[in-house]
Coordinates of C-alpha atoms and ligand atoms in Angstrom, one line a residue:
M24 CA 177.3 -66.0 208.6
L25 CA 173.7 -66.6 207.2
E26 CA 172.5 -63.5 209.3
N27 CA 175.5 -61.5 207.8
N28 CA 174.4 -62.6 204.2
R29 CA 170.9 -61.6 205.0
N30 CA 171.9 -58.3 206.3
S31 CA 174.3 -57.6 203.4
F32 CA 171.3 -58.3 201.0
D33 CA 168.9 -56.1 202.9
I34 CA 171.5 -53.4 202.6
A35 CA 172.3 -53.9 198.9
Y36 CA 168.8 -54.6 197.8
P37 CA 167.2 -51.1 197.7
F38 CA 170.2 -49.9 195.5
F39 CA 169.4 -52.4 192.7
G40 CA 165.9 -53.5 193.6
G41 CA 164.3 -50.2 194.1
Y42 CA 162.6 -50.2 190.6
L43 CA 160.9 -53.6 191.3
H44 CA 160.0 -52.7 194.8
T45 CA 158.2 -49.5 193.8
K46 CA 156.6 -51.0 190.7
L47 CA 155.0 -53.6 193.1
F48 CA 154.1 -50.9 195.6
S49 CA 152.3 -49.0 192.7
I50 CA 150.0 -52.0 192.3
I51 CA 149.2 -51.9 196.1
M52 CA 148.5 -48.1 195.7
K53 CA 146.7 -48.3 192.5
H54 CA 144.1 -50.8 193.9
D55 CA 143.9 -49.0 197.3
I56 CA 144.8 -52.2 199.1
C57 CA 146.1 -50.5 202.2
D58 CA 142.6 -48.9 202.7
M59 CA 140.9 -52.3 202.4
L60 CA 142.6 -53.6 205.4
E61 CA 140.6 -52.4 208.4
T62 CA 142.8 -52.8 211.5
E63 CA 146.0 -54.3 212.7
E64 CA 143.9 -57.2 214.2
N65 CA 141.1 -57.7 211.5
G66 CA 142.6 -58.6 208.3
L67 CA 141.4 -59.6 204.8
H68 CA 142.1 -63.0 203.0
Y69 CA 144.0 -62.6 199.8
K70 CA 141.2 -64.4 198.0
E71 CA 138.9 -61.5 199.1
I72 CA 141.6 -59.0 198.0
S73 CA 141.7 -60.9 194.7
K74 CA 138.0 -60.6 194.2
I75 CA 137.9 -56.8 194.9
T76 CA 140.9 -56.0 192.8
K77 CA 140.5 -58.6 190.0
I78 CA 144.2 -59.5 190.5
N79 CA 145.0 -63.1 190.1
E80 CA 144.8 -64.9 193.5
N81 CA 148.1 -66.5 193.4
S82 CA 150.0 -63.4 192.5
I83 CA 148.4 -61.1 194.8
Y84 CA 149.2 -63.5 197.7
R85 CA 152.9 -63.4 196.5
V86 CA 152.9 -59.5 196.3
M87 CA 151.3 -59.1 199.7
R88 CA 153.7 -61.6 201.1
Y89 CA 156.6 -59.9 199.5
F90 CA 155.9 -56.7 201.5
I91 CA 155.9 -58.4 204.9
P92 CA 159.6 -58.1 205.7
F93 CA 159.1 -54.3 204.9
K94 CA 156.4 -54.2 207.5
L95 CA 153.7 -53.0 205.0
F96 CA 151.4 -55.9 206.0
T97 CA 151.4 -58.7 208.6
E98 CA 150.1 -62.1 207.9
K99 CA 148.0 -63.2 211.0
E100 CA 147.0 -66.6 209.8
N101 CA 147.6 -68.4 206.5
G102 CA 146.6 -65.9 203.8
V103 CA 145.0 -63.2 206.0
F104 CA 146.7 -59.9 205.8
C105 CA 146.5 -57.2 208.3
K106 CA 147.3 -53.5 208.5
T107 CA 150.5 -52.1 210.1
E108 CA 151.6 -48.6 211.1
I109 CA 153.1 -48.2 207.7
S110 CA 150.2 -49.3 205.7
T111 CA 148.1 -46.8 208.0
M112 CA 150.5 -44.2 206.9
F113 CA 149.8 -45.1 203.2
S114 CA 146.1 -45.0 203.5
G115 CA 146.2 -41.6 205.3
T116 CA 149.1 -38.9 205.4
F117 CA 151.2 -40.4 202.6
K118 CA 148.5 -41.7 200.4
A119 CA 148.4 -39.0 197.7
L120 CA 152.4 -38.7 197.7
A121 CA 152.6 -42.4 197.4
K122 CA 150.1 -42.7 194.6
R123 CA 151.8 -39.8 192.7
Y124 CA 155.4 -41.1 193.1
S125 CA 154.6 -44.8 192.4
N126 CA 152.3 -43.9 189.4
D127 CA 153.1 -45.0 185.9
Y128 CA 153.7 -41.4 184.8
N129 CA 156.4 -41.1 187.2
Y130 CA 158.1 -44.2 185.6
K131 CA 157.7 -42.4 182.2
L132 CA 159.1 -39.2 183.7
Y133 CA 162.3 -40.7 185.1
D134 CA 163.0 -43.0 182.0
N135 CA 165.7 -40.7 180.8
I136 CA 167.0 -39.4 184.2
E137 CA 170.5 -40.5 183.1
E138 CA 170.4 -37.8 180.4
S139 CA 169.6 -35.2 182.9
I140 CA 172.5 -36.3 185.2
M141 CA 174.8 -36.5 182.3
K142 CA 174.0 -32.9 181.1
N143 CA 172.8 -31.3 184.4
V144 CA 169.7 -30.3 182.4
N145 CA 166.1 -31.1 183.1
M146 CA 165.3 -33.8 180.5
G147 CA 162.1 -35.0 182.5
P148 CA 159.6 -33.0 180.4
E149 CA 161.0 -34.5 177.1
A150 CA 160.2 -38.0 178.6
L151 CA 156.7 -36.9 179.0
G152 CA 156.6 -35.5 175.5
V153 CA 156.2 -31.8 176.7
E154 CA 158.3 -28.8 176.5
K155 CA 157.9 -27.8 180.2
Y156 CA 157.0 -29.9 183.1
W157 CA 153.9 -27.8 183.8
D158 CA 152.7 -28.4 180.3
S159 CA 152.2 -32.1 181.3
F160 CA 149.2 -31.0 183.3
Q161 CA 147.3 -29.9 180.2
K162 CA 148.4 -33.1 178.3
Y163 CA 147.5 -35.6 181.1
P164 CA 144.9 -34.1 183.3
E165 CA 144.8 -37.2 185.4
Y166 CA 148.5 -36.7 186.3
C167 CA 147.6 -33.0 187.2
K168 CA 145.1 -34.4 189.7
L169 CA 147.6 -36.7 191.2
Y170 CA 150.1 -33.9 191.5
M171 CA 147.7 -31.5 193.0
D172 CA 146.4 -34.1 195.5
S173 CA 150.0 -34.9 196.5
M174 CA 150.9 -31.3 197.0
K175 CA 147.8 -30.8 199.1
S176 CA 148.7 -33.8 201.4
Y177 CA 152.2 -32.5 201.5
S178 CA 151.0 -29.0 202.5
K179 CA 148.9 -30.4 205.3
L180 CA 152.2 -31.5 206.8
Q181 CA 153.5 -28.2 206.6
I182 CA 150.5 -25.8 207.3
E183 CA 150.0 -26.4 211.0
N184 CA 153.6 -25.7 211.7
I185 CA 153.5 -22.5 209.5
L186 CA 150.5 -21.2 211.5
Q187 CA 152.3 -21.9 214.8
N188 CA 155.4 -20.1 213.7
V189 CA 154.4 -17.1 211.7
D190 CA 152.3 -14.2 212.8
F191 CA 150.2 -13.1 209.8
S192 CA 148.2 -10.3 211.7
P193 CA 150.2 -7.3 210.4
Y194 CA 148.9 -8.0 206.8
K195 CA 145.7 -6.9 205.4
S196 CA 146.1 -8.9 202.1
I197 CA 148.0 -12.0 201.4
A198 CA 148.6 -13.5 198.0
D199 CA 149.7 -17.2 197.7
I200 CA 151.7 -17.2 194.5
G201 CA 151.5 -20.6 192.8
G202 CA 149.0 -21.5 195.6
S203 CA 147.7 -24.5 193.6
H204 CA 145.0 -26.3 195.8
G205 CA 144.7 -23.2 197.9
L206 CA 144.9 -25.0 201.3
L207 CA 147.4 -22.6 202.8
I208 CA 145.4 -19.4 202.0
K209 CA 142.2 -21.0 203.1
E210 CA 143.7 -21.9 206.5
I211 CA 145.3 -18.4 206.9
L212 CA 141.8 -16.8 206.3
D213 CA 140.1 -19.2 208.6
N214 CA 142.7 -18.2 211.4
Y215 CA 142.6 -14.4 210.7
Q216 CA 139.2 -12.9 210.1
S217 CA 140.6 -9.4 209.0
I218 CA 142.8 -10.7 206.2
A219 CA 141.8 -10.9 202.5
G220 CA 143.5 -13.6 200.5
I221 CA 144.3 -14.4 196.9
N222 CA 145.1 -17.8 195.4
F223 CA 147.1 -17.2 192.3
D224 CA 148.1 -20.1 189.9
L225 CA 148.0 -21.2 186.2
K226 CA 144.5 -21.3 184.8
C227 CA 144.5 -25.1 184.1
V228 CA 145.4 -25.6 187.8
L229 CA 142.7 -23.3 189.2
D230 CA 140.1 -24.9 186.9
K231 CA 140.9 -28.2 188.7
S232 CA 140.6 -26.8 192.2
P233 CA 137.5 -27.4 194.2
L234 CA 138.3 -24.1 196.0
K235 CA 135.5 -21.5 195.5
E236 CA 135.7 -17.6 195.7
T237 CA 134.3 -16.0 199.0
P238 CA 134.0 -12.4 200.0
R239 CA 137.5 -12.6 201.4
L240 CA 139.2 -15.0 199.0
S241 CA 139.9 -14.2 195.4
L242 CA 141.2 -16.9 192.8
V243 CA 143.3 -15.2 190.2
N244 CA 144.9 -17.0 187.2
G245 CA 147.9 -15.9 185.3
S246 CA 151.6 -16.5 185.1
F247 CA 154.1 -15.2 187.8
F248 CA 156.4 -14.4 184.9
D249 CA 153.9 -11.8 183.7
Q250 CA 152.1 -10.2 186.6
V251 CA 150.8 -11.1 190.0
P252 CA 148.0 -9.2 191.9
K253 CA 148.8 -6.6 194.5
A254 CA 149.1 -7.7 198.2
N255 CA 150.9 -6.8 201.5
C256 CA 152.4 -10.2 201.9
F257 CA 153.3 -12.7 199.1
I258 CA 153.8 -16.2 200.1
L259 CA 156.0 -18.5 197.7
K260 CA 155.7 -21.9 199.0
N261 CA 157.6 -24.6 197.4
I262 CA 157.9 -22.4 194.3
L263 CA 161.5 -21.2 193.9
H264 CA 163.1 -24.7 194.3
D265 CA 161.3 -25.5 191.0
W266 CA 163.4 -22.9 189.1
D267 CA 167.0 -22.0 188.4
D268 CA 168.4 -18.6 189.7
E269 CA 167.7 -16.8 186.4
H270 CA 163.8 -17.7 186.5
C271 CA 163.7 -17.2 190.2
I272 CA 164.9 -13.6 189.8
K273 CA 162.3 -13.1 187.1
I274 CA 159.6 -14.4 189.5
L275 CA 160.8 -12.2 192.2
Q276 CA 161.0 -9.2 190.0
T277 CA 157.4 -9.8 189.0
V278 CA 156.3 -10.0 192.5
I279 CA 158.5 -6.9 193.4
K280 CA 156.3 -4.9 190.8
S281 CA 153.2 -5.5 192.9
M282 CA 154.7 -4.7 196.4
D283 CA 154.0 -1.6 198.1
Q284 CA 156.4 0.1 200.7
D285 CA 155.6 -2.4 203.5
S286 CA 155.0 -5.6 201.6
K287 CA 156.8 -8.6 202.4
I288 CA 157.7 -11.8 200.6
M289 CA 157.6 -15.0 202.5
I290 CA 159.5 -17.9 200.9
I291 CA 158.8 -21.3 202.2
D292 CA 161.3 -23.7 201.0
Y293 CA 164.0 -26.0 202.3
I294 CA 167.4 -24.9 203.4
I295 CA 170.1 -27.5 202.9
E296 CA 172.5 -27.8 205.7
P297 CA 175.7 -29.5 204.3
K298 CA 176.5 -31.2 207.7
Q299 CA 172.9 -32.3 208.3
Y300 CA 171.8 -33.8 205.1
K301 CA 168.2 -35.0 205.1
T302 CA 166.9 -37.7 202.8
Q303 CA 163.8 -35.9 201.9
Q304 CA 165.7 -32.7 200.8
L305 CA 168.2 -34.6 198.7
F306 CA 165.3 -36.6 197.1
T307 CA 163.6 -33.5 196.1
D308 CA 166.8 -31.9 194.9
I309 CA 167.2 -34.6 192.3
I310 CA 163.5 -34.3 191.2
M311 CA 164.0 -30.5 190.8
L312 CA 167.1 -31.1 188.6
H313 CA 165.3 -33.6 186.3
C314 CA 161.9 -31.9 186.0
Y315 CA 162.5 -28.2 186.2
N316 CA 166.2 -27.3 186.2
G317 CA 165.5 -26.2 189.8
K318 CA 167.4 -27.1 193.0
E319 CA 167.3 -27.2 196.8
R320 CA 169.4 -24.3 198.1
T321 CA 171.8 -23.8 201.1
K322 CA 171.5 -20.6 203.1
E323 CA 174.4 -19.1 201.1
D324 CA 172.6 -20.0 197.8
W325 CA 169.5 -18.3 199.0
D326 CA 171.5 -15.2 200.1
Q327 CA 173.0 -14.9 196.6
L328 CA 169.8 -15.2 195.0
F329 CA 168.2 -12.5 197.0
E330 CA 171.2 -10.2 196.5
K331 CA 170.8 -10.7 192.7
A332 CA 167.2 -9.9 193.0
N333 CA 167.9 -6.8 195.1
L334 CA 166.1 -8.3 198.0
K335 CA 167.5 -8.5 201.6
R336 CA 166.8 -11.4 203.9
D337 CA 164.9 -10.2 207.0
K338 CA 165.0 -13.5 209.0
I339 CA 164.7 -17.3 208.9
I340 CA 161.7 -18.0 210.9
S341 CA 162.3 -21.6 211.9
N342 CA 162.8 -25.1 210.5
V343 CA 159.5 -26.7 210.0
E344 CA 158.3 -30.2 209.3
A345 CA 158.8 -30.6 205.6
G346 CA 160.2 -27.2 205.0
C347 CA 161.8 -23.8 206.0
Q348 CA 160.6 -20.3 206.2
I349 CA 162.5 -17.3 205.0
L350 CA 161.3 -13.8 205.3
S351 CA 162.6 -11.3 202.8
L352 CA 162.3 -7.5 202.7
K353 CA 162.1 -5.5 199.6
Ligands
SAM431 C1 155.5 -27.2 193.7 S1 154.0 -26.5 193.4 C2 153.6 -25.8 194.9 C3 152.1 -25.5 195.1 C4 151.8 -24.9 196.5 N1 152.5 -23.7 196.6 C5 152.2 -25.9 197.6 O1 153.2 -25.5 198.4 O2 151.5 -26.9 197.8 C6 154.3 -25.2 192.2 C7 153.1 -24.5 191.7 O3 153.5 -23.5 190.9 C8 152.6 -23.3 189.8 N2 153.1 -22.7 188.7 C9 154.0 -23.1 187.7 N3 154.3 -22.2 186.9 C10 153.5 -21.1 187.1 C11 153.5 -19.8 186.4 N4 154.2 -19.5 185.4 N5 152.7 -19.0 187.1 C12 151.9 -19.3 188.3 N6 151.9 -20.5 188.8 C13 152.8 -21.4 188.2 C14 152.2 -24.7 189.6 O4 151.0 -24.8 188.9 C15 152.1 -25.4 191.0 O5 150.8 -25.2 191.6

């Protein structure tokens, strides 16, 4: 009976306790506590953690202990906390994503999510006091940095897979439209010595990127609603899901103007499969609604969009880690 009760609580807790859980997790991430714990064997006493972070001894002990059932830490001996597979993840691959999503800006951003859901309109920017989500980057440069770092680490999860699945050799020039940190185009150029690349994004984003121009890499700023540079291949990775169909068509039309006869557009985004829902896709679908009026799309949604933009889908290359690729022809 007791076990049953515990199980029921474990199931029920994330539904009503998620806010507290993530708020506590944000303290762990803000103070880089996962990084402090060296190995799964050698831990750190909570009094040491308290000294480094300046968090009260008693309360940091209770916060660390809180996360033990969630396997974020283990407590080897009284008061000594050690790393686990999960905290290793949060000091590596998922560090930047976790920092961004558990950050105070995100709490501010989601404060009015109920309004977005009630109206099916993106009210997120209003919560941040800006007209469009992208304007928040100018207003809060430190949030822009968190965002870029998170997109970079998310991209790292995708890039290896993209390079394995896509042959870029037919193209002389590739423009990554909304390329942000520029990690993808840099990797493509490193792998294909004959290709010239362009990383295209808003000025405020490129100004923050450590990426530098090289003889084969140009950095071009501007808006994809106005004009994009000419290229043989245009990559739109995690771009169209940020926008409703009407804006996607405008973006695609801008790209079409810069295409020549043989140019291709490569869209790298999710494809929702109704009978195989994935947590990650449905999570970002809600973010898209609240922040941008965008959405994650099914294959049918994509095809309808392409039809409206006068584009024909060439092929779906493959399902990859954290994304899907679709090739479109003009
Ligand atoms: C979700 S991020 C994707 C970044 C990158 N492609 C990736 O997959 O990591 C969307 C990008 O679109 C850019 N963006 C938003 N509005 C834009 C506009 N009007 N013109 C050009 N880029 C824009 C943002 O600055 C951001 O870098």
